[in-house]
Every structure is written in structure tokens, then in C-alpha cells.
Amino acid sequence: MSAVPAAARHSRALLTGYFLGLGVIMAVWGARMPAVQQAAHLGTGGLALVLLAAAVGMVAGLQLGGCYARPARLPALLTTGSLALAGCLILVGQGESLSALLAAALAFGVAHGVLDVATNTAAVRCQNAFNRPIMFGLHAAYSLGALAGAAMAAITAHAPHSTLFTATGALLAGVAVAAVPVTRSLSSVDRPAMRVGAGKPPLLSSPGKLWLLAALAAASLLGEGAAADWAAVHLHTLGAPTAASATAFALYSAAMAAGRVTGDRLTAAFGAPTVVRAGAVLATAGLTIGVIGSSTSLALTGWAVFGLGLSTTVPSLITAAGVGGAKAVAMVTATGYLGLLAGPALIGALASATTLSTALLLPALLAAAVAALAHRALENTTP
């Protein structure tokens, strides 16, 4: 095995920090959503509109980032995206009306989309330089960041959410500025030479399999979006204390981080189809029990099991798409984001028509679909 270039190792460390910071911001946003809702006197429908505004903004941000995510521009996108996202988090914390929150959430979504494209594009280049999978580790960093953010939200549950949003945004903006000299060197990471005996990248067996991978990514990321934006609200509707509500996403994130830390070893031992199918079954059972039960303890356990079950799904799907090359990865990732973006708003709409517990059965049903189709989607797609 050839030695990994020093530039690639430095880029991996830098990107780990970016994924970590992105996880912190998204967890703080989601875990204190009940406080944002109360400050602006919003009902479930109003909160769904705010989440929809963030989703629309992220669609625009993904498109904008996709247009500019070239190697030479990645450092600028990473820095500006980080600063914009941190600033928008502060603005969300100051919103006390539906109109103010809609504007702030829209801007937050745009910044999130730009930063997400930049980090994932840079991660693909870094993985190419390593010439072996490293995506599980980067996704684990995101989950650990989300755990840290959720823990911060739980610890500061009795403090104004605006204070937490301002402090978090200012801290991460400062870190992004301090990292500028290192970030500038990111574009120097080049793709490695093709291995001896390798020809053109292998293609997926059919366009249908690629679309299946994309659909399963959307189903999985809908579950992640549900956890980020509705786990705390779900606990709140059960009458749980504010600290316990914020803990729901922390447990989900901790379980997901644990699964992703061990994801490479499990996949090597049992194969991606088996690992994804078993995890999806676990996710289905955990969330179903958590939302059908009416106790805080069952709900917290359910969200934790749901996170553990989903932990290796998206990295495995992206790795499988990688057999078809960069365009296949981009297509699966973009489709997956549709689930992440539309899911929370869809759950809000269903909750308005029924109950939140009933609406949260949707991600459980989609996890069951992932379990049923995992082998068909992932067989013979190992790079």
C-alpha cells in the first residue's frame, strides 16, 4: 500500500473539523426548536412553514454550491459557507415573529446547502487521494458534532435559546476564520494516479439500480431530518421537561456516531447489504416503539435505536454509488437531500392533519422499505 500524501492527511483533519462544526450547528438548531417555536408563538403549522423555508433555501444553496464547487474554489466556499451559516444561526435566535423566522430560516438553508456541497465535494477529492474509503469517519465526525451540539442545548436548556445560538455562531465563525490559512491549501489535494491494471471506472449495472440507491438515500435522510427537527418536539408533546426534550437528539446522535465509528469494520466483516438491512430493521423497530409508546423513557430509547439503525445506511449507499463515478455519487446525494429537506415539512403537515406520533411513523415505514430493498440495491456494487 502506497503512503498517503501529507496534503491528503491534512485535508482529512481539516474536513473532519468542518463536518464536526456542521453537526454542532444543525443539532443546536434542531434541539432548541421548541424554544424557537414558543418565542414566536407558532403552532405546529407555523413551525412547519419555518422548516419548509429552510428546506427551500437549502435547495437553492445546493444548486448555488454545485455551480461553484470546483477545486480552486472549495476553500472560499468552505470559509464563506461557514461564516454565513454561523451568522444565520444567530439571526434565527433573534426571530420573534413568523415573518422574521421565515427570512432567517431561508438564509440559513441557503448557507447550509452551499457548505454541504463544499464539504462533500472536498471529501470526495480527499477520499480519492487516500485511495480507500474514509467517508464513514467524516460522517462520524458530523454525528459527534451533532452529539456535542445537542449536549450543549440540553445543558443550557434553561437559558434563552438566543444566547446559545449567538454563542455557538460566534464560536464557530471564529474557528472558521482561524482556519483560513489551512483551508486555502485544500485545493492542492490532487487525485491519485489510477491503479495499475485499472481501466475506466466500473459502471452500475443499470440506471434502475442507481435510482434505487437514490430513493433509499432519500428515505434514510428523511429519517435523519425527522430526528433533527422533530425529536425534541416529540418529547415536548409527551410532557417531558425541556432538558429531556433536548436530550432526545443527543441520544440519537450518540447512537449514530457509535454505529458510524464501527461501520467500516462491520461492513468488512458482513458486507454492506447485510449491515444496512439489519440496521434498517433495527431503526424501524426502535422508532415504532418510541412513537407508539406514551412514556418519555420509551421515546428516548426509540430515538437512540433509530439513530443506531440508520448510522451506516447513507455512507454505504454513497459508497455503492461511487462504483458509477462522481456523477452517480452526486445524483444519489442530491436525491437523498430531497428526503432530508422535504421530510421535516412533510411530517409537520401530517402532524397538523393527524398527530405528531402518527406522522413520525412515516420514517419508520421508510426504514422498513430500506430493509426490504437493501440487498437488491447494494449487491455487486462494492468498488
Short mmCIF file of C-alpha atoms in Angstrom, two decimals:
data_model
loop_
_atom_site.label_atom_id
_atom_site.label_comp_id
_atom_site.label_asym_id
_atom_site.label_seq_id
_atom_site.Cartn_x
_atom_site.Cartn_y
_atom_site.Cartn_z
CA MET A 1 0.00 0.00 0.00
CA SER A 2 1.38 3.37 -1.01
CA ALA A 3 1.88 6.07 1.58
CA VAL A 4 -0.87 8.66 1.88
CA PRO A 5 0.39 12.14 0.86
CA ALA A 6 0.80 14.58 3.72
CA ALA A 7 -1.54 17.06 1.99
CA ALA A 8 -4.29 14.44 1.97
CA ARG A 9 -3.83 13.72 5.69
CA HIS A 10 -4.00 17.42 6.50
CA SER A 11 -7.12 17.81 4.35
CA ARG A 12 -8.78 14.92 6.12
CA ALA A 13 -8.13 16.52 9.51
CA LEU A 14 -9.46 19.85 8.24
CA LEU A 15 -12.59 18.29 6.76
CA THR A 16 -13.19 16.37 9.98
CA GLY A 17 -13.36 19.75 11.70
CA TYR A 18 -15.80 21.13 9.14
CA PHE A 19 -18.09 18.09 9.43
CA LEU A 20 -17.88 18.37 13.22
CA GLY A 21 -18.84 22.05 13.16
CA LEU A 22 -21.71 21.45 10.76
CA GLY A 23 -23.06 18.79 13.09
CA VAL A 24 -22.88 21.17 16.07
CA ILE A 25 -24.86 23.89 14.31
CA MET A 26 -27.55 21.55 13.00
CA ALA A 27 -28.00 19.95 16.42
CA VAL A 28 -28.32 23.28 18.20
CA TRP A 29 -30.85 24.36 15.57
CA GLY A 30 -32.95 21.19 15.96
CA ALA A 31 -32.70 20.61 19.70
CA ARG A 32 -33.89 24.10 20.65
CA MET A 33 -36.64 24.26 18.03
CA PRO A 34 -39.38 24.11 20.71
CA ALA A 35 -37.93 27.29 22.24
CA VAL A 36 -37.85 28.98 18.81
CA GLN A 37 -41.47 27.92 18.33
CA GLN A 38 -42.54 29.31 21.69
CA ALA A 39 -40.67 32.61 21.28
CA ALA A 40 -42.54 33.34 18.04
CA HIS A 41 -45.86 31.88 19.35
CA LEU A 42 -46.07 29.40 16.49
CA GLY A 43 -48.34 26.40 16.19
CA THR A 44 -47.31 23.15 14.53
CA GLY A 45 -48.30 24.54 11.12
CA GLY A 46 -46.24 27.69 11.62
CA LEU A 47 -43.20 25.67 12.63
CA ALA A 48 -43.66 23.51 9.55
CA LEU A 49 -43.56 26.68 7.41
CA VAL A 50 -40.28 27.73 9.02
CA LEU A 51 -38.78 24.31 8.33
CA LEU A 52 -40.08 24.48 4.78
CA ALA A 53 -38.38 27.87 4.30
CA ALA A 54 -35.10 26.32 5.45
CA ALA A 55 -35.67 23.45 3.01
CA VAL A 56 -36.33 25.79 0.09
CA GLY A 57 -33.23 27.76 0.99
CA MET A 58 -31.13 24.62 1.09
CA VAL A 59 -32.34 23.59 -2.38
CA ALA A 60 -31.14 26.97 -3.66
CA GLY A 61 -27.89 26.62 -1.71
CA LEU A 62 -27.22 23.16 -3.12
CA GLN A 63 -27.68 24.47 -6.64
CA LEU A 64 -25.51 27.50 -5.96
CA GLY A 65 -22.80 25.41 -4.35
CA GLY A 66 -22.95 22.88 -7.15
CA CYS A 67 -22.24 25.61 -9.70
CA TYR A 68 -19.12 26.81 -7.89
CA ALA A 69 -17.75 23.65 -6.21
CA ARG A 70 -14.58 23.48 -8.26
CA PRO A 71 -11.24 22.51 -6.67
CA ALA A 72 -9.81 26.02 -6.78
CA ARG A 73 -12.97 27.49 -5.26
CA LEU A 74 -13.51 24.96 -2.47
CA PRO A 75 -11.51 26.89 0.17
CA ALA A 76 -13.55 30.05 -0.41
CA LEU A 77 -16.83 28.11 -0.37
CA LEU A 78 -15.92 26.38 2.88
CA THR A 79 -15.00 29.63 4.64
CA THR A 80 -17.85 31.78 3.35
CA GLY A 81 -20.38 28.99 3.83
CA SER A 82 -19.27 28.51 7.44
CA LEU A 83 -19.41 32.21 8.24
CA ALA A 84 -22.81 32.59 6.59
CA LEU A 85 -24.28 29.58 8.40
CA ALA A 86 -22.98 30.78 11.77
CA GLY A 87 -24.39 34.25 11.16
CA CYS A 88 -27.77 32.90 10.10
CA LEU A 89 -27.98 30.76 13.25
CA ILE A 90 -27.62 33.98 15.26
CA LEU A 91 -30.42 35.57 13.22
CA VAL A 92 -32.72 32.61 13.84
CA GLY A 93 -32.14 33.03 17.55
CA GLN A 94 -33.33 36.64 17.35
CA GLY A 95 -36.54 35.87 15.44
CA GLU A 96 -39.69 36.60 17.42
CA SER A 97 -42.27 36.55 14.61
CA LEU A 98 -43.20 34.19 11.81
CA SER A 99 -42.01 36.60 9.11
CA ALA A 100 -38.63 37.15 10.78
CA LEU A 101 -38.11 33.43 11.26
CA LEU A 102 -39.09 32.65 7.67
CA ALA A 103 -36.47 35.08 6.34
CA ALA A 104 -33.78 33.84 8.72
CA ALA A 105 -34.60 30.18 8.04
CA LEU A 106 -34.46 30.76 4.28
CA ALA A 107 -30.99 32.32 4.57
CA PHE A 108 -29.92 29.55 6.96
CA GLY A 109 -30.95 26.95 4.39
CA VAL A 110 -29.01 28.64 1.57
CA ALA A 111 -25.84 28.78 3.68
CA HIS A 112 -26.31 25.17 4.78
CA GLY A 113 -26.68 24.00 1.18
CA VAL A 114 -23.56 25.79 0.00
CA LEU A 115 -21.48 24.47 2.89
CA ASP A 116 -22.81 20.94 2.49
CA VAL A 117 -21.87 20.80 -1.19
CA ALA A 118 -18.41 22.19 -0.43
CA THR A 119 -17.65 19.74 2.38
CA ASN A 120 -18.87 16.68 0.47
CA THR A 121 -17.11 17.66 -2.74
CA ALA A 122 -13.89 18.18 -0.81
CA ALA A 123 -14.45 14.85 0.97
CA VAL A 124 -14.74 13.01 -2.35
CA ARG A 125 -11.44 14.51 -3.54
CA CYS A 126 -9.78 13.65 -0.25
CA GLN A 127 -11.07 10.08 -0.40
CA ASN A 128 -9.67 9.77 -3.94
CA ALA A 129 -6.29 10.92 -2.64
CA PHE A 130 -6.39 8.31 0.14
CA ASN A 131 -7.41 5.67 -2.39
CA ARG A 132 -9.58 3.99 0.24
CA PRO A 133 -12.90 4.77 1.94
CA ILE A 134 -12.81 7.46 4.62
CA MET A 135 -16.41 8.65 4.35
CA PHE A 136 -17.55 6.72 7.43
CA GLY A 137 -15.07 8.64 9.55
CA LEU A 138 -16.20 12.00 8.21
CA HIS A 139 -19.85 11.14 8.75
CA ALA A 140 -18.95 10.01 12.25
CA ALA A 141 -17.41 13.44 12.86
CA TYR A 142 -20.69 15.04 11.83
CA SER A 143 -22.57 12.77 14.25
CA LEU A 144 -20.13 13.55 17.07
CA GLY A 145 -20.59 17.24 16.37
CA ALA A 146 -24.33 16.78 16.48
CA LEU A 147 -23.94 14.98 19.80
CA ALA A 148 -21.88 17.86 21.18
CA GLY A 149 -24.40 20.40 19.93
CA ALA A 150 -27.33 18.51 21.41
CA ALA A 151 -25.47 18.19 24.71
CA MET A 152 -24.86 21.94 24.72
CA ALA A 153 -28.56 22.50 24.10
CA ALA A 154 -29.51 20.17 26.95
CA ILE A 155 -27.05 21.71 29.40
CA THR A 156 -28.24 25.23 28.58
CA ALA A 157 -31.92 24.26 28.39
CA HIS A 158 -32.92 26.86 30.98
CA ALA A 159 -31.00 29.67 29.27
CA PRO A 160 -32.56 31.71 26.43
CA HIS A 161 -32.13 29.95 23.12
CA SER A 162 -30.97 33.22 21.59
CA THR A 163 -27.94 33.20 23.90
CA LEU A 164 -26.99 29.68 22.86
CA PHE A 165 -27.46 30.45 19.16
CA THR A 166 -25.36 33.61 19.41
CA ALA A 167 -22.56 31.94 21.37
CA THR A 168 -22.45 28.92 19.06
CA GLY A 169 -22.48 31.03 15.92
CA ALA A 170 -19.78 33.37 17.18
CA LEU A 171 -17.55 30.50 18.30
CA LEU A 172 -17.75 28.59 15.04
CA ALA A 173 -17.31 31.74 12.97
CA GLY A 174 -14.13 32.46 14.90
CA VAL A 175 -12.85 28.94 14.30
CA ALA A 176 -13.59 29.24 10.57
CA VAL A 177 -11.64 32.49 10.36
CA ALA A 178 -8.71 31.00 12.29
CA ALA A 179 -8.67 28.01 9.91
CA VAL A 180 -8.43 30.13 6.75
CA PRO A 181 -4.66 29.58 6.24
CA VAL A 182 -5.13 25.80 6.39
CA THR A 183 -8.31 25.85 4.32
CA ARG A 184 -6.52 27.67 1.49
CA SER A 185 -4.25 24.66 0.99
CA LEU A 186 -7.20 22.31 0.43
CA SER A 187 -7.26 22.77 -3.34
CA SER A 188 -3.73 21.35 -3.59
CA VAL A 189 -5.00 17.82 -2.91
CA ASP A 190 -4.94 16.06 -6.26
CA ARG A 191 -6.50 12.84 -7.35
CA PRO A 192 -4.12 9.88 -7.18
CA ALA A 193 -2.93 8.12 -10.28
CA MET A 194 -5.12 5.27 -11.43
CA ARG A 195 -4.06 1.92 -10.05
CA VAL A 196 -2.07 -0.38 -12.30
CA GLY A 197 -4.35 -2.55 -14.36
CA ALA A 198 -7.37 -0.37 -13.77
CA GLY A 199 -9.32 0.90 -16.70
CA LYS A 200 -12.34 3.16 -16.75
CA PRO A 201 -14.35 3.32 -13.54
CA PRO A 202 -16.89 0.50 -13.39
CA LEU A 203 -20.49 1.42 -14.01
CA LEU A 204 -23.55 0.42 -12.05
CA SER A 205 -25.34 -2.48 -13.69
CA SER A 206 -28.36 -0.38 -14.69
CA PRO A 207 -29.85 3.12 -14.32
CA GLY A 208 -32.60 1.46 -12.31
CA LYS A 209 -30.13 0.42 -9.61
CA LEU A 210 -28.79 3.96 -9.43
CA TRP A 211 -32.28 5.32 -8.95
CA LEU A 212 -32.92 2.69 -6.30
CA LEU A 213 -29.81 3.81 -4.42
CA ALA A 214 -31.05 7.40 -4.70
CA ALA A 215 -34.52 6.50 -3.42
CA LEU A 216 -33.11 4.65 -0.42
CA ALA A 217 -30.85 7.60 0.33
CA ALA A 218 -33.89 9.89 0.31
CA ALA A 219 -35.77 7.52 2.62
CA SER A 220 -32.84 7.33 5.03
CA LEU A 221 -32.17 11.06 5.09
CA LEU A 222 -35.85 11.77 5.67
CA GLY A 223 -35.37 9.85 8.92
CA GLU A 224 -32.31 11.94 9.80
CA GLY A 225 -34.24 15.13 9.10
CA ALA A 226 -37.11 13.91 11.26
CA ALA A 227 -34.74 13.28 14.15
CA ALA A 228 -33.03 16.65 13.82
CA ASP A 229 -36.20 18.74 13.65
CA TRP A 230 -38.88 16.71 15.43
CA ALA A 231 -37.24 14.55 18.11
CA ALA A 232 -37.20 17.36 20.67
CA VAL A 233 -40.72 18.47 19.70
CA HIS A 234 -41.94 14.87 20.05
CA LEU A 235 -40.61 14.64 23.60
CA HIS A 236 -42.12 18.04 24.35
CA THR A 237 -45.59 16.85 23.28
CA LEU A 238 -45.26 13.95 25.72
CA GLY A 239 -44.84 16.45 28.56
CA ALA A 240 -41.13 15.83 29.01
CA PRO A 241 -39.07 18.57 30.69
CA THR A 242 -37.13 20.90 28.42
CA ALA A 243 -33.81 19.23 29.24
CA ALA A 244 -35.20 15.77 28.42
CA SER A 245 -36.62 17.05 25.14
CA ALA A 246 -33.22 18.37 24.10
CA THR A 247 -31.63 15.06 25.16
CA ALA A 248 -33.63 13.12 22.54
CA PHE A 249 -31.49 14.28 19.65
CA ALA A 250 -28.34 13.88 21.76
CA LEU A 251 -29.11 10.18 22.26
CA TYR A 252 -29.95 9.77 18.59
CA SER A 253 -26.66 11.42 17.60
CA ALA A 254 -24.62 9.40 20.09
CA ALA A 255 -26.05 6.15 18.75
CA MET A 256 -25.47 7.20 15.16
CA ALA A 257 -21.88 8.20 15.93
CA ALA A 258 -21.24 4.82 17.58
CA GLY A 259 -22.61 3.00 14.56
CA ARG A 260 -20.52 5.03 12.12
CA VAL A 261 -17.32 4.63 14.11
CA THR A 262 -17.71 0.86 13.75
CA GLY A 263 -19.24 0.96 10.27
CA ASP A 264 -16.09 0.12 8.32
CA ARG A 265 -15.33 -2.95 10.43
CA LEU A 266 -18.92 -4.24 10.31
CA THR A 267 -19.14 -3.79 6.56
CA ALA A 268 -15.82 -5.58 6.04
CA ALA A 269 -16.97 -8.49 8.19
CA PHE A 270 -20.57 -8.97 6.98
CA GLY A 271 -20.94 -6.96 3.77
CA ALA A 272 -22.84 -3.76 3.10
CA PRO A 273 -26.22 -5.37 2.21
CA THR A 274 -26.38 -7.30 5.47
CA VAL A 275 -25.27 -4.37 7.61
CA VAL A 276 -27.71 -1.93 6.00
CA ARG A 277 -30.62 -4.37 6.12
CA ALA A 278 -30.04 -5.25 9.78
CA GLY A 279 -29.66 -1.60 10.69
CA ALA A 280 -32.84 -0.60 8.87
CA VAL A 281 -34.83 -3.31 10.66
CA LEU A 282 -33.44 -2.03 13.96
CA ALA A 283 -34.36 1.54 13.03
CA THR A 284 -37.91 0.55 12.13
CA ALA A 285 -38.46 -1.29 15.40
CA GLY A 286 -36.89 1.43 17.54
CA LEU A 287 -38.83 4.38 16.16
CA THR A 288 -42.12 2.47 16.02
CA ILE A 289 -41.88 1.53 19.68
CA GLY A 290 -40.74 5.05 20.58
CA VAL A 291 -43.67 6.84 18.97
CA ILE A 292 -46.39 4.32 19.81
CA GLY A 293 -45.42 4.34 23.49
CA SER A 294 -46.51 7.30 25.56
CA SER A 295 -43.62 7.45 28.02
CA THR A 296 -40.55 9.65 27.92
CA SER A 297 -38.21 6.71 28.52
CA LEU A 298 -39.61 4.71 25.59
CA ALA A 299 -39.41 7.75 23.32
CA LEU A 300 -35.78 8.44 24.25
CA THR A 301 -34.86 4.79 23.74
CA GLY A 302 -36.69 4.72 20.43
CA TRP A 303 -34.80 7.71 19.03
CA ALA A 304 -31.48 6.21 20.16
CA VAL A 305 -32.20 2.85 18.49
CA PHE A 306 -33.39 4.67 15.37
CA GLY A 307 -30.06 6.52 15.16
CA LEU A 308 -28.04 3.34 15.62
CA GLY A 309 -30.01 1.58 12.91
CA LEU A 310 -29.64 4.37 10.36
CA SER A 311 -25.96 5.01 11.10
CA THR A 312 -24.39 3.08 8.23
CA THR A 313 -27.12 3.44 5.62
CA VAL A 314 -26.18 6.68 3.86
CA PRO A 315 -22.38 6.10 3.82
CA SER A 316 -22.98 2.62 2.36
CA LEU A 317 -25.33 3.98 -0.32
CA ILE A 318 -22.85 6.70 -1.30
CA THR A 319 -20.01 4.17 -1.44
CA ALA A 320 -22.12 1.92 -3.68
CA ALA A 321 -22.92 4.85 -5.96
CA GLY A 322 -19.19 5.52 -6.22
CA VAL A 323 -18.87 2.45 -8.46
CA GLY A 324 -20.58 4.54 -11.12
CA GLY A 325 -18.25 7.51 -10.73
CA ALA A 326 -18.61 11.04 -9.45
CA LYS A 327 -21.83 11.80 -11.35
CA ALA A 328 -23.54 8.83 -9.75
CA VAL A 329 -22.43 9.96 -6.29
CA ALA A 330 -23.74 13.46 -6.97
CA MET A 331 -27.09 12.15 -8.17
CA VAL A 332 -27.62 9.85 -5.18
CA THR A 333 -26.56 12.56 -2.74
CA ALA A 334 -28.79 15.21 -4.32
CA THR A 335 -31.81 12.89 -4.30
CA GLY A 336 -31.08 11.98 -0.71
CA TYR A 337 -31.22 15.64 0.23
CA LEU A 338 -34.76 15.81 -1.11
CA GLY A 339 -35.74 13.47 1.70
CA LEU A 340 -33.74 15.45 4.24
CA LEU A 341 -35.31 18.72 3.10
CA ALA A 342 -38.89 17.65 2.45
CA GLY A 343 -39.18 15.20 5.32
CA PRO A 344 -39.48 17.57 8.29
CA ALA A 345 -42.03 19.77 6.49
CA LEU A 346 -43.99 16.70 5.35
CA ILE A 347 -44.05 15.34 8.89
CA GLY A 348 -45.27 18.74 10.10
CA ALA A 349 -48.09 18.70 7.56
CA LEU A 350 -49.07 15.15 8.54
CA ALA A 351 -48.93 16.10 12.21
CA SER A 352 -51.28 19.03 11.57
CA ALA A 353 -53.76 16.66 9.93
CA THR A 354 -53.37 13.84 12.48
CA THR A 355 -50.95 13.77 15.42
CA LEU A 356 -47.18 14.07 15.61
CA SER A 357 -46.84 10.47 16.83
CA THR A 358 -48.79 9.23 13.82
CA ALA A 359 -46.74 11.38 11.44
CA LEU A 360 -43.49 10.01 12.86
CA LEU A 361 -44.47 6.52 11.72
CA LEU A 362 -43.56 7.67 8.19
CA PRO A 363 -39.77 7.48 8.71
CA ALA A 364 -40.25 4.13 10.43
CA LEU A 365 -42.13 2.79 7.38
CA LEU A 366 -39.44 4.14 5.05
CA ALA A 367 -36.75 2.43 7.13
CA ALA A 368 -38.67 -0.81 6.63
CA ALA A 369 -38.59 -0.19 2.87
CA VAL A 370 -34.80 0.29 3.07
CA ALA A 371 -34.51 -3.05 4.85
CA ALA A 372 -36.60 -4.77 2.18
CA LEU A 373 -34.63 -3.33 -0.75
CA ALA A 374 -31.10 -3.10 0.68
CA HIS A 375 -29.79 -6.32 -0.85
CA ARG A 376 -31.13 -5.51 -4.32
CA ALA A 377 -29.62 -2.03 -4.19
CA LEU A 378 -26.21 -2.91 -2.77
CA GLU A 379 -25.34 -6.31 -4.27
CA ASN A 380 -22.37 -6.26 -6.64
CA THR A 381 -21.70 -2.55 -6.06
CA THR A 382 -18.57 -2.80 -3.92
CA PRO A 383 -15.84 -0.67 -5.59
#
